[in-house]
XYZ file of C-alpha atoms in Angstrom:
432
model
C 88.478 52.974 -35.498
C 91.233 52.300 -33.085
C 93.493 51.421 -35.650
C 93.423 54.527 -37.617
C 93.627 56.405 -34.499
C 96.848 54.307 -33.457
C 98.151 55.072 -36.596
C 98.217 58.717 -36.766
C 98.475 59.587 -32.888
C 102.444 58.438 -30.773
C 101.712 56.017 -28.128
C 102.974 58.626 -25.389
C 99.851 60.807 -26.476
C 97.633 57.592 -26.989
C 98.560 56.566 -23.059
C 97.912 59.926 -21.591
C 94.553 59.911 -23.665
C 93.323 56.547 -22.604
C 93.945 57.404 -19.171
C 91.794 60.878 -19.387
C 88.958 59.175 -21.067
C 88.551 56.233 -18.181
C 89.044 59.455 -15.560
C 86.471 61.647 -17.538
C 84.522 57.976 -17.266
C 84.847 58.181 -13.812
C 84.029 61.110 -12.808
C 80.555 60.779 -14.764
C 79.270 59.986 -11.782
C 80.849 63.203 -9.607
C 79.227 65.659 -12.106
C 75.420 64.001 -12.594
C 75.328 64.134 -8.367
C 76.568 67.072 -8.446
C 72.612 69.205 -9.222
C 71.255 66.747 -6.410
C 69.512 68.114 -4.734
C 69.982 68.586 -0.544
C 67.810 65.739 -0.155
C 69.133 63.537 -2.304
C 71.295 61.025 -1.439
C 72.528 58.600 -4.500
C 74.982 58.702 -6.097
C 77.766 56.589 -7.313
C 78.626 53.303 -5.856
C 81.251 52.822 -2.771
C 83.781 50.968 -4.918
C 83.309 53.681 -8.265
C 83.612 56.367 -5.440
C 86.821 55.272 -4.205
C 88.334 54.316 -7.896
C 87.785 57.973 -9.303
C 89.582 59.148 -5.980
C 92.271 56.960 -6.559
C 92.736 57.227 -10.317
C 92.526 60.935 -9.935
C 95.176 61.138 -7.695
C 97.594 58.796 -9.757
C 97.102 61.251 -12.380
C 98.039 64.224 -10.165
C 101.377 61.588 -8.937
C 99.989 61.335 -5.916
C 100.757 58.014 -4.186
C 98.315 57.609 -1.439
C 98.782 54.573 -0.096
C 102.036 56.656 1.860
C 99.347 57.007 4.274
C 99.248 54.139 6.808
C 95.306 55.290 7.380
C 94.541 55.909 3.167
C 92.485 53.289 3.303
C 90.633 54.383 6.578
C 90.497 57.911 4.911
C 88.809 56.314 1.329
C 85.842 53.798 3.579
C 85.009 57.022 5.308
C 84.294 59.550 2.613
C 81.824 56.733 0.804
C 80.674 55.933 4.035
C 79.547 59.307 4.015
C 76.353 58.958 1.376
C 75.364 55.690 3.160
C 75.139 57.099 6.765
C 73.368 59.948 4.929
C 70.534 57.758 3.852
C 69.237 56.981 7.134
C 69.313 60.603 8.776
C 66.856 62.770 8.385
C 67.594 67.119 7.947
C 66.472 69.107 10.587
C 63.958 71.927 9.593
C 65.394 74.730 8.264
C 62.565 76.745 6.948
C 63.360 79.787 9.372
C 67.263 79.845 9.102
C 68.972 82.548 7.431
C 72.621 82.870 9.013
C 75.595 81.748 7.405
C 78.372 80.813 9.401
C 81.899 81.276 7.004
C 83.622 79.507 10.009
C 83.551 75.647 10.486
C 85.547 72.449 10.654
C 84.997 69.263 9.401
C 87.226 66.895 11.541
C 87.391 63.034 9.612
C 88.168 60.091 12.056
C 91.399 59.374 10.485
C 92.189 63.256 11.038
C 91.525 63.603 13.992
C 93.804 60.930 15.072
C 96.961 62.534 13.455
C 96.881 65.476 15.668
C 94.369 64.894 19.089
C 95.365 67.948 20.805
C 94.362 71.150 19.035
C 95.038 74.507 20.570
C 95.924 72.475 23.982
C 92.601 71.060 24.195
C 91.330 67.899 22.757
C 90.827 67.509 19.526
C 86.687 66.951 19.286
C 84.179 64.882 17.589
C 82.978 65.471 14.436
C 79.661 64.047 12.080
C 77.844 65.730 9.140
C 74.349 65.193 11.284
C 75.633 66.610 14.869
C 76.539 69.752 12.876
C 73.395 69.740 10.909
C 71.743 69.351 14.388
C 74.388 72.580 16.049
C 72.610 74.222 12.301
C 69.380 73.765 12.932
C 69.906 74.801 16.853
C 71.150 78.227 15.689
C 69.420 78.848 12.997
C 72.302 78.874 10.546
C 71.280 77.450 7.122
C 74.644 76.921 5.379
C 78.301 76.529 6.880
C 81.654 76.982 5.404
C 83.500 73.806 5.431
C 87.301 74.246 6.241
C 89.843 71.299 7.761
C 91.486 73.447 10.879
C 94.966 73.425 11.990
C 97.425 71.210 11.072
C 95.634 70.773 7.275
C 97.987 68.816 5.678
C 100.860 70.003 7.850
C 100.247 66.928 10.293
C 103.908 65.816 9.813
C 105.656 68.435 10.127
C 104.248 69.367 13.663
C 107.085 68.664 16.080
C 105.567 65.596 17.848
C 104.743 64.245 14.449
C 107.648 65.340 12.153
C 108.722 63.365 8.759
C 112.513 63.909 8.524
C 112.577 63.139 5.702
C 112.174 65.867 3.474
C 110.422 64.143 0.503
C 108.723 61.524 2.664
C 107.635 64.715 3.937
C 106.261 66.441 1.015
C 104.170 63.028 -0.340
C 102.845 62.835 2.536
C 101.541 66.039 2.778
C 100.102 66.346 -0.839
C 98.862 62.752 0.061
C 96.932 64.012 2.995
C 95.677 67.503 1.255
C 94.018 65.462 -1.416
C 92.379 63.166 1.087
C 90.732 65.934 3.255
C 89.771 67.725 -0.166
C 87.812 64.453 -1.290
C 86.138 63.656 2.232
C 84.737 67.276 2.369
C 84.020 67.747 -1.012
C 81.668 64.742 -0.827
C 80.322 65.920 2.653
C 79.545 69.130 0.319
C 78.038 66.754 -2.270
C 76.065 64.623 0.403
C 74.318 67.542 1.624
C 74.829 69.790 -0.748
C 71.764 72.881 0.368
C 73.590 73.181 3.814
C 77.296 73.501 3.326
C 79.841 74.540 1.032
C 84.106 73.794 1.354
C 87.334 75.469 1.389
C 90.545 73.483 -0.113
C 93.370 72.892 1.957
C 96.544 73.073 0.008
C 99.499 70.989 -0.039
C 101.990 74.320 0.740
C 104.762 74.791 0.935
C 104.954 72.346 -1.706
C 103.505 75.454 -4.338
C 103.986 73.638 -7.827
C 101.928 70.793 -5.471
C 99.310 73.054 -4.432
C 98.527 74.531 -7.853
C 98.005 70.987 -8.479
C 95.143 70.147 -5.735
C 93.980 73.594 -5.562
C 93.200 73.457 -9.395
C 91.343 70.420 -9.298
C 89.698 71.345 -5.766
C 88.497 74.648 -7.279
C 87.886 73.321 -10.679
C 86.344 69.854 -10.479
C 85.699 69.315 -6.818
C 83.203 72.311 -6.069
C 85.307 74.580 -3.235
C 84.373 77.773 -3.078
C 87.622 79.054 -1.927
C 91.320 77.835 -0.766
C 92.048 77.729 3.439
C 95.464 77.926 3.916
C 97.235 78.251 7.936
C 99.275 81.247 9.223
C 102.106 79.497 8.739
C 103.573 76.265 6.850
C 106.449 74.400 8.332
C 107.551 78.164 9.765
C 107.043 79.977 6.368
C 104.316 82.375 6.762
C 101.198 83.580 4.238
C 103.066 86.980 2.198
C 106.485 85.108 1.850
C 107.912 85.102 -1.756
C 108.298 81.723 -2.207
C 104.448 81.114 -1.937
C 103.630 83.589 -4.892
C 103.516 80.716 -7.586
C 99.556 79.874 -5.432
C 98.611 83.523 -5.240
C 99.731 84.203 -8.938
C 97.494 80.849 -10.080
C 94.564 82.614 -7.581
C 95.019 86.003 -9.451
C 94.766 84.494 -12.726
C 91.874 82.250 -12.539
C 90.054 85.236 -10.406
C 90.940 87.655 -13.400
C 89.785 85.577 -15.654
C 86.722 84.162 -14.020
C 84.244 86.353 -12.369
C 86.367 89.060 -10.088
C 88.027 87.541 -6.965
C 89.449 84.270 -4.950
C 88.317 84.077 -1.745
C 91.328 82.974 0.970
C 90.691 82.041 4.082
C 93.241 82.210 6.723
C 93.439 80.143 10.095
C 95.851 80.320 13.262
C 98.213 77.259 13.720
C 101.388 77.235 16.040
C 104.472 78.862 15.280
C 107.453 76.239 14.285
C 110.819 77.582 13.132
C 113.390 75.504 11.244
C 116.143 74.977 12.092
C 119.486 74.056 10.139
C 119.143 70.585 10.020
C 115.910 71.169 8.138
C 113.959 70.095 11.781
C 110.489 72.510 12.873
C 110.538 73.051 16.493
C 107.948 74.949 18.211
C 108.650 78.536 18.769
C 105.595 79.313 21.026
C 107.562 81.381 23.573
C 104.268 81.131 26.364
C 103.366 77.866 29.043
C 99.465 78.854 28.161
C 97.798 77.046 25.227
C 98.151 78.211 22.231
C 94.009 78.364 22.010
C 94.173 81.546 25.015
C 95.985 84.434 23.037
C 98.580 82.733 20.562
C 96.338 82.163 17.514
C 95.788 85.738 17.596
C 99.545 86.512 17.615
C 100.113 84.120 14.732
C 96.935 85.880 13.035
C 98.504 89.388 13.461
C 101.655 88.029 11.584
C 99.974 86.322 8.598
C 98.265 89.881 8.105
C 101.432 91.362 8.417
C 103.258 89.089 5.900
C 100.967 90.266 3.076
C 100.993 93.399 4.041
C 104.910 93.746 4.361
C 107.374 94.402 1.593
C 110.734 94.053 3.025
C 111.903 90.146 2.171
C 111.399 87.639 1.903
C 107.656 89.858 1.402
C 106.683 90.829 -1.359
C 103.001 92.973 -0.118
C 100.883 90.013 -1.502
C 98.323 91.999 -0.277
C 98.647 94.613 -2.656
C 100.032 92.592 -5.669
C 97.309 90.538 -6.156
C 94.507 92.959 -6.098
C 91.508 90.034 -7.166
C 92.158 88.164 -4.439
C 89.819 88.522 -1.171
C 91.126 87.361 1.564
C 88.706 85.817 5.022
C 91.101 86.488 8.737
C 89.579 84.050 11.516
C 88.566 85.828 14.641
C 88.341 89.388 13.929
C 92.271 89.728 12.950
C 93.299 88.572 16.109
C 95.868 90.794 17.545
C 96.208 92.250 14.470
C 94.405 95.939 14.874
C 96.231 96.685 17.735
C 99.686 96.682 16.331
C 98.590 97.895 12.853
C 99.218 101.791 13.925
C 102.675 101.022 14.897
C 103.062 98.038 12.127
C 102.148 100.490 9.064
C 105.231 103.047 10.374
C 107.141 100.690 8.336
C 106.265 100.418 5.662
C 104.901 103.892 4.303
C 104.432 103.530 0.549
C 102.115 100.823 1.150
C 100.596 102.317 4.400
C 97.580 103.680 2.328
C 97.103 101.207 0.295
C 97.200 98.792 2.695
C 94.386 100.541 4.761
C 92.080 100.632 2.027
C 92.537 96.536 1.686
C 92.091 96.173 5.419
C 88.227 97.726 4.675
C 87.576 96.013 1.784
C 89.007 93.359 0.473
C 89.217 91.644 4.009
C 86.379 89.704 5.562
C 86.737 89.132 9.732
C 84.198 86.181 11.092
C 83.346 86.725 14.423
C 84.195 83.407 15.956
C 86.276 84.745 19.094
C 84.332 85.895 20.783
C 84.871 89.255 18.671
C 81.551 91.090 19.638
C 80.549 93.337 21.047
C 84.236 94.429 22.467
C 86.862 93.060 20.727
C 85.146 93.704 16.957
C 86.272 97.757 18.091
C 89.889 97.098 17.177
C 88.540 96.803 13.802
C 85.082 99.223 13.140
C 86.960 101.904 15.612
C 90.724 101.399 15.230
C 90.971 100.269 11.502
C 88.008 101.917 10.220
C 86.662 98.648 8.809
C 82.736 99.137 8.080
C 80.071 96.528 9.478
C 80.046 95.536 5.078
C 83.175 93.167 5.934
C 82.876 91.988 9.121
C 80.961 88.117 8.858
C 79.391 85.124 11.247
C 81.614 82.242 12.267
C 80.935 79.936 15.442
C 84.307 77.531 15.140
C 82.227 74.582 15.915
C 83.318 72.632 16.807
C 86.364 73.514 18.238
C 84.324 76.271 20.179
C 82.450 73.677 21.734
C 83.631 74.095 25.310
C 86.344 76.749 24.837
C 83.498 79.446 25.415
C 79.646 79.342 25.534
C 78.512 79.149 21.798
C 74.617 81.127 22.835
C 76.766 83.561 24.616
C 79.226 84.427 21.747
C 76.648 84.007 19.352
C 74.446 86.666 21.643
C 77.258 89.224 21.381
C 76.594 90.003 18.500
C 72.920 89.025 18.229
C 72.689 91.507 21.270
C 74.859 94.350 20.052
C 73.659 97.238 21.440
C 75.512 99.013 18.779
C 74.155 98.388 15.634
C 70.423 98.443 14.061
C 68.910 94.989 13.258
C 69.400 95.640 9.448
C 73.150 95.308 10.341
C 72.983 92.819 11.970
C 71.605 90.885 9.672
C 74.492 91.918 7.291
C 77.406 90.475 9.814
C 74.602 87.270 10.255
C 74.526 86.135 6.549
C 74.196 89.290 3.775
C 78.047 90.288 3.747
C 78.614 86.597 3.491
C 76.548 86.595 0.455
C 78.136 89.543 -0.753
C 81.771 87.918 -0.830
C 81.080 84.868 -1.966
C 78.726 86.324 -4.454
C 77.182 83.590 -7.465
C 80.094 81.674 -6.133
C 77.435 79.241 -3.677
C 73.879 78.773 -4.908
C 72.378 80.715 -1.668
């Protein structure tokens, strides 16, 4: 039979065909594992999982070995299932809330950026996260890696001057982060869902990564930063990624979810270097992240160069906005004066296709910029804690109580924000 195939098919086809067959065999354990229950920790052996990750990266022209910590990262991925075998899952019988704003932090990723938003980057592990959820009545958390995501080598403190090396490191880091979080969700499918990071500003590589994450790893959306190497989400340069997601949504269930999370602002110099453009000596978490969020929402709205109204151009994309849209509600009226042709449609999109989380604190005061200023209905509000970054920055109990004890909305409306709106956003993408 193999002789017959070799006579009919060219060698180049056979080589690629063999590679796909090999990858398919490696993926079989992962496919079987996807249907496991939340209490099941069986799966492929550590070596099989590692081989599968390396094989797929090779197929996608991603060199994981360009990262000096890649072996540590691979080991951490395989260790998740081992650790879960001896870690009981807390009781979630009475939990109903869905946390849309949480961040896993692998130790090898934490070592890349020991400071986040001006504070020490917290440690994270699944057991502690599950305990936090059970304590606060949260039955499911949507995970997304926080800043700097895959842009660690574009940060001014760790800037990689060789543009090609920086690109290769970025796409390798994006892949390892996505493989890590995907494995977390395979090990604890009843408690965690996740959003894939991209390799932006590298659009072709980002499409490859997102296609793999959504189509094969089980991501339920995409997470991007307010800027990637100084380029904001609405920049026409990123159109290829949004076009891919728009096409996928229109051919699928009608929507794709894009989460925008703040990061520090940077500016590119003529020699290619990136330097911080944060004007305030205060740490970013105290305000700059809110201004960055406003810049990002402005960028997907604007139609002037380099922007092209991505918000309106791609109607099947639903945008998850951090921290109650940050400072954007306060500047929205003045900002939209500059775009009179888009203003009405943009306001409608803010009320129907943007979804705002409560991590902040947002309730009970800041939210009024959305509800009273932009007239956004409560149906667009979702619950978020920013775990574990919020721990030690604010009183998490007080942050949650701001919503739970809000006197101007009913208990039925609070239920919508705590979990029902999130189900409406993701619909069948997540098994509730």
